[in-house]
Amino acid sequence: MLKSNFNASHDFIFAKLHGMWANAAKDDRLDKLIHAENVESLVRMLMEFNLDASKRNAFYRNLIMRDIETLSSIAALLDDGTAGFYRSFIERTYFENVKVLLNYHFFPRRETNISYLLVDIPGVPPVDIPKLTSIKDVEEFLREFPKLHYCEEIDAIVRRLDADRDIIIAECELDKLAYKNKLVAADKVPSGIRSQCKEMIRMAIDIVNLCTLLRNVHTYHLDRDRISEMWIGGGKAMSLGKLTELSDCESVLEAVSRLPSEFQNVLLPFYDAELYVSENALWTMLYKCAKQHFSDYNHSDLSIIAFPFLKRFETLNLRRVYEGMHFGIKSSDMHDMMIRS
């Protein structure tokens, strides 16, 4: 695992983070990417952000590696508790790696080169893909499986998947562990920033659950028993029981009308639009919250806990611009896909 090796002053880190964010892919710089003439032009422009986009099959891995390197460099300057919070963002990639490995092992498509889908994480040994994917026995598979955190929980997920082949539930359980990891890490940051730190994570959990709720009401229509297994615990405003109750709604409008006012006010204008519009509106709430903390010059330490969230949104926007260019999406439509204030 990463170790914090230097506890710099918050004023120093505040200045460093604001310098990094000033050069991020946001505002006018993001607009220039959206209006790139073609893929080749976009690739050249992304080099300004220390991002190699020349090979599409490696781009997404390069994008995540860029995040890991940035967050790791900041974590090395922080106290142990706050460095652990940064590591929880880095370690989210571990849970995504697990999803890739489980999909490939239990639902193999041998023509797929999953090396492009796996991201190296500090402190986790590289995966021996040929060896791991050749194993048939689930217990032997688990012995060879790369472990970082929550070993017993991951073993239980894999054994259940071996029995029921329900990859959707397995991925939901991994998402739960990833957010649990963040909440545990947030409990260890200094007390002066702990409540704001946990508030942003809990808001993120609410948003993930609401996105699941809207998709279910609009498209999937899963029954209560099924959908109740997908909720992530620990949210701020939405209880799991309330989410399950709302899953029975006949329409998105009905579901949105029964949400707490903070979400209802954001979502009502978009109840009949494409779902991604509502999802973007929800994530923009968190973006604005993180940006407000980041810009609080009277509490410079808040910028430290806000930065990983802002970095995540920058990465998501870069991914959407790249995908949009490859799929020929108009720049005007790409504007609507961005998460920004």
XYZ file of C-alpha atoms in Angstrom:
341
model
C 0.000 0.000 0.000
C 0.975 3.627 -0.445
C 2.563 5.325 2.533
C 2.423 8.970 3.491
C 6.038 10.032 3.813
C 5.783 13.770 4.381
C 3.232 15.821 6.279
C 3.255 19.187 4.506
C 1.413 22.257 5.720
C -2.153 22.697 4.529
C -1.279 26.102 3.088
C 1.380 24.493 0.895
C -0.970 21.739 -0.248
C -3.795 24.251 -0.790
C -1.580 26.236 -3.175
C -0.393 23.086 -4.929
C -3.905 21.731 -5.464
C -5.225 25.041 -6.731
C -2.342 25.228 -9.174
C -3.159 21.734 -10.435
C -6.873 22.490 -10.709
C -6.168 25.718 -12.603
C -4.556 23.570 -15.322
C -7.262 20.896 -15.318
C -9.581 20.074 -18.222
C -12.399 22.383 -17.192
C -14.214 25.517 -18.319
C -12.648 26.986 -21.486
C -10.031 24.225 -21.713
C -12.772 21.593 -21.670
C -14.715 23.503 -24.328
C -11.669 23.450 -26.617
C -11.513 19.660 -26.306
C -15.220 19.352 -27.060
C -14.759 21.395 -30.241
C -11.740 19.443 -31.533
C -11.981 18.998 -35.296
C -11.299 15.266 -35.279
C -9.828 12.410 -33.232
C -6.267 13.208 -34.296
C -6.654 16.799 -33.151
C -8.145 15.661 -29.848
C -5.238 13.261 -29.271
C -2.768 16.134 -29.715
C -4.734 18.368 -27.385
C -4.936 15.693 -24.681
C -1.138 15.560 -24.570
C -1.340 18.954 -22.827
C -3.026 17.121 -19.955
C -0.312 14.469 -19.725
C -2.610 11.934 -21.311
C -1.689 9.533 -24.099
C -4.816 8.943 -26.179
C -3.072 7.650 -29.298
C -4.345 4.068 -28.821
C -7.991 3.696 -28.052
C -7.680 0.309 -26.362
C -5.181 1.764 -23.876
C -6.730 5.199 -23.418
C -9.036 4.327 -20.520
C -6.242 2.632 -18.606
C -3.983 5.632 -19.222
C -6.731 7.905 -17.957
C -7.040 6.005 -14.670
C -3.261 5.748 -14.288
C -3.096 9.529 -14.633
C -5.519 9.822 -11.716
C -3.587 7.347 -9.591
C -0.297 9.142 -10.166
C -1.818 12.519 -9.280
C -3.571 11.319 -6.132
C -0.518 9.328 -5.051
C 1.715 12.377 -5.338
C -0.625 14.363 -3.079
C -1.161 11.499 -0.625
C 2.601 11.415 -0.015
C 2.354 14.951 1.410
C -0.531 14.298 3.782
C -1.080 13.066 7.310
C -1.831 9.351 7.543
C -5.590 9.770 7.937
C -6.067 12.060 4.950
C -3.597 10.037 2.875
C -5.794 7.013 3.592
C -8.782 8.915 2.234
C -6.862 9.572 -0.995
C -5.919 5.892 -1.150
C -9.594 4.950 -0.962
C -10.100 6.791 -4.274
C -7.102 5.017 -5.764
C -8.307 1.668 -4.427
C -11.660 2.075 -6.166
C -9.727 0.890 -9.209
C -8.972 -2.366 -7.400
C -12.687 -3.149 -7.163
C -13.076 -2.325 -10.867
C -10.205 -4.723 -11.620
C -12.029 -7.411 -9.646
C -15.124 -6.875 -11.804
C -13.047 -7.372 -14.953
C -11.466 -10.554 -13.616
C -14.785 -12.024 -12.510
C -16.454 -11.229 -15.826
C -13.602 -12.787 -17.745
C -13.322 -15.870 -15.521
C -17.011 -16.739 -15.235
C -18.128 -15.478 -18.650
C -15.015 -15.936 -20.779
C -14.582 -14.301 -24.139
C -11.142 -15.519 -25.090
C -10.734 -13.053 -27.919
C -10.731 -10.211 -25.385
C -7.331 -8.958 -24.209
C -8.165 -7.946 -20.644
C -4.679 -6.595 -19.980
C -5.972 -3.312 -21.396
C -8.821 -3.353 -18.890
C -6.714 -3.894 -15.772
C -4.899 -1.035 -14.067
C -1.800 -1.561 -11.928
C -2.376 -0.359 -8.377
C 0.408 0.486 -5.919
C 0.694 -2.230 -3.306
C -1.147 -4.903 -5.284
C 0.961 -7.517 -7.135
C 0.320 -7.661 -10.889
C -2.159 -10.300 -12.008
C -0.889 -13.430 -13.717
C -3.749 -13.418 -16.213
C -3.034 -16.716 -18.046
C -2.631 -18.597 -14.761
C -5.660 -17.069 -13.079
C -7.977 -17.519 -16.031
C -6.970 -21.148 -16.559
C -8.062 -22.186 -13.072
C -11.395 -24.041 -12.926
C -11.829 -24.747 -9.205
C -13.246 -21.746 -7.372
C -11.229 -22.335 -4.194
C -7.971 -22.525 -6.128
C -9.064 -19.427 -8.016
C -9.538 -17.587 -4.719
C -6.109 -18.639 -3.469
C -4.506 -17.066 -6.543
C -6.792 -14.045 -6.602
C -5.133 -10.642 -5.945
C -6.243 -9.392 -2.520
C -6.125 -5.887 -1.103
C -8.991 -5.327 1.357
C -12.116 -7.128 2.531
C -10.758 -10.542 1.646
C -13.560 -12.507 3.324
C -16.250 -10.384 1.680
C -14.685 -10.765 -1.761
C -14.342 -14.521 -1.272
C -18.049 -14.670 -0.431
C -18.929 -12.655 -3.545
C -16.890 -14.981 -5.752
C -18.356 -18.141 -4.211
C -21.890 -16.822 -4.662
C -21.120 -15.881 -8.263
C -19.769 -19.382 -8.859
C -23.083 -20.749 -7.625
C -25.623 -18.385 -9.210
C -23.726 -16.708 -12.104
C -25.427 -13.425 -11.181
C -22.763 -10.927 -12.266
C -25.044 -7.917 -11.714
C -25.375 -8.636 -8.000
C -21.662 -9.441 -7.745
C -20.779 -6.048 -9.228
C -23.247 -4.316 -6.908
C -21.608 -6.006 -3.918
C -18.207 -4.783 -5.085
C -19.579 -1.251 -5.394
C -20.828 -1.516 -1.820
C -17.343 -2.499 -0.649
C -15.763 0.376 -2.569
C -18.017 2.927 -0.879
C -17.610 1.230 2.488
C -13.865 1.608 1.994
C -14.294 5.345 1.400
C -16.513 5.816 4.446
C -14.069 3.925 6.667
C -11.244 6.090 5.342
C -13.276 9.275 5.903
C -13.664 8.353 9.571
C -9.885 8.690 9.945
C -9.346 12.141 8.488
C -8.769 15.007 10.973
C -11.898 15.950 12.917
C -12.057 19.464 11.471
C -12.824 18.176 7.964
C -14.386 14.812 8.756
C -18.054 15.795 8.562
C -17.674 17.500 5.163
C -15.671 14.543 3.898
C -18.328 12.035 4.919
C -21.108 14.293 3.642
C -19.703 14.201 0.096
C -19.305 10.421 0.135
C -22.807 9.944 1.493
C -24.173 12.287 -1.181
C -22.367 10.207 -3.819
C -24.028 7.064 -2.430
C -27.445 8.708 -2.609
C -26.778 9.670 -6.225
C -25.703 6.162 -7.226
C -28.842 4.750 -5.588
C -31.082 7.342 -7.249
C -29.577 6.568 -10.653
C -30.354 2.889 -10.030
C -33.886 3.795 -8.934
C -34.597 5.910 -12.023
C -33.235 3.245 -14.361
C -35.394 0.625 -12.697
C -38.575 2.709 -12.841
C -37.908 3.775 -16.432
C -36.518 0.570 -17.948
C -35.884 -2.541 -15.872
C -38.948 -2.868 -13.601
C -37.215 -5.310 -11.243
C -39.217 -6.609 -8.294
C -38.548 -5.466 -4.742
C -36.483 -8.474 -3.729
C -34.174 -8.044 -6.696
C -33.752 -4.275 -6.551
C -33.259 -4.218 -2.772
C -30.012 -6.161 -3.223
C -28.594 -3.366 -5.360
C -28.819 -0.430 -2.949
C -25.620 0.868 -1.389
C -25.874 1.598 2.330
C -24.599 4.742 3.990
C -26.382 7.448 2.010
C -27.256 10.846 3.426
C -30.893 11.510 2.540
C -32.337 8.256 1.166
C -33.028 5.235 3.347
C -32.836 1.819 1.719
C -36.445 1.126 2.669
C -37.613 4.327 0.981
C -35.667 3.461 -2.173
C -37.299 0.030 -2.313
C -40.719 1.596 -1.789
C -40.142 4.052 -4.649
C -39.044 1.241 -6.957
C -42.734 0.374 -7.358
C -43.537 3.761 -8.916
C -45.242 3.657 -12.297
C -43.281 6.549 -13.782
C -40.168 8.644 -13.327
C -42.369 11.633 -12.560
C -44.079 9.768 -9.722
C -40.747 8.643 -8.260
C -39.160 12.090 -8.521
C -42.238 13.735 -6.964
C -41.776 11.594 -3.852
C -38.080 12.349 -3.330
C -36.672 14.711 -0.691
C -36.882 18.314 -1.869
C -33.138 18.663 -2.517
C -33.346 15.964 -5.196
C -36.884 16.696 -6.336
C -36.026 20.304 -7.218
C -33.062 19.180 -9.305
C -34.817 16.351 -11.138
C -38.337 17.616 -11.818
C -37.324 19.766 -14.826
C -35.899 16.662 -16.514
C -38.444 13.965 -15.636
C -39.325 13.365 -19.314
C -35.802 13.769 -20.721
C -33.250 11.037 -21.418
C -32.070 9.466 -18.163
C -28.489 10.636 -18.613
C -29.730 14.224 -18.267
C -31.159 13.479 -14.820
C -28.051 11.558 -13.820
C -25.838 14.447 -14.896
C -27.977 16.853 -12.884
C -27.492 14.693 -9.797
C -23.732 14.430 -10.213
C -23.555 18.163 -10.794
C -24.933 18.585 -7.268
C -21.902 16.778 -5.890
C -19.562 18.647 -8.219
C -20.878 21.980 -6.956
C -20.560 20.850 -3.339
C -16.945 19.758 -3.869
C -16.141 22.946 -5.757
C -17.601 25.057 -2.955
C -15.386 23.298 -0.393
C -12.395 23.556 -2.713
C -12.873 27.309 -3.071
C -13.341 28.043 0.638
C -10.292 30.204 1.255
C -11.232 30.570 4.928
C -10.877 26.792 5.413
C -7.987 25.793 3.172
C -7.971 22.227 4.504
C -11.358 21.602 2.854
C -9.699 21.879 -0.548
C -7.729 18.743 0.280
C -10.762 16.511 0.729
C -12.612 18.117 -2.204
C -9.829 17.600 -4.738
C -10.295 13.819 -5.285
C -13.953 14.424 -6.166
C -13.093 17.203 -8.620
C -10.385 15.034 -10.126
C -12.892 12.233 -10.603
C -15.256 14.539 -12.492
C -12.443 15.833 -14.680
C -11.602 12.238 -15.577
C -15.225 11.407 -16.315
C -15.540 14.438 -18.602
C -12.351 13.532 -20.457
C -13.654 10.032 -20.996
C -16.950 11.347 -22.357
C -15.235 13.774 -24.717
C -13.037 10.975 -26.078
C -15.977 8.610 -26.495
C -18.113 11.345 -28.012
C -15.460 12.140 -30.614
C -15.084 8.471 -31.568
C -18.843 8.009 -31.908
C -19.330 11.214 -33.856
C -21.463 12.987 -31.266
C -22.023 16.663 -32.029
C -20.182 19.153 -29.838
C -23.510 20.712 -28.790
C -24.659 17.325 -27.477
C -21.319 16.710 -25.796
C -21.796 19.931 -23.850
C -24.871 18.360 -22.239
C -22.845 15.295 -21.266
C -20.306 17.255 -19.222
C -20.479 17.578 -15.431
C -19.712 21.185 -14.640
C -21.151 24.136 -12.766
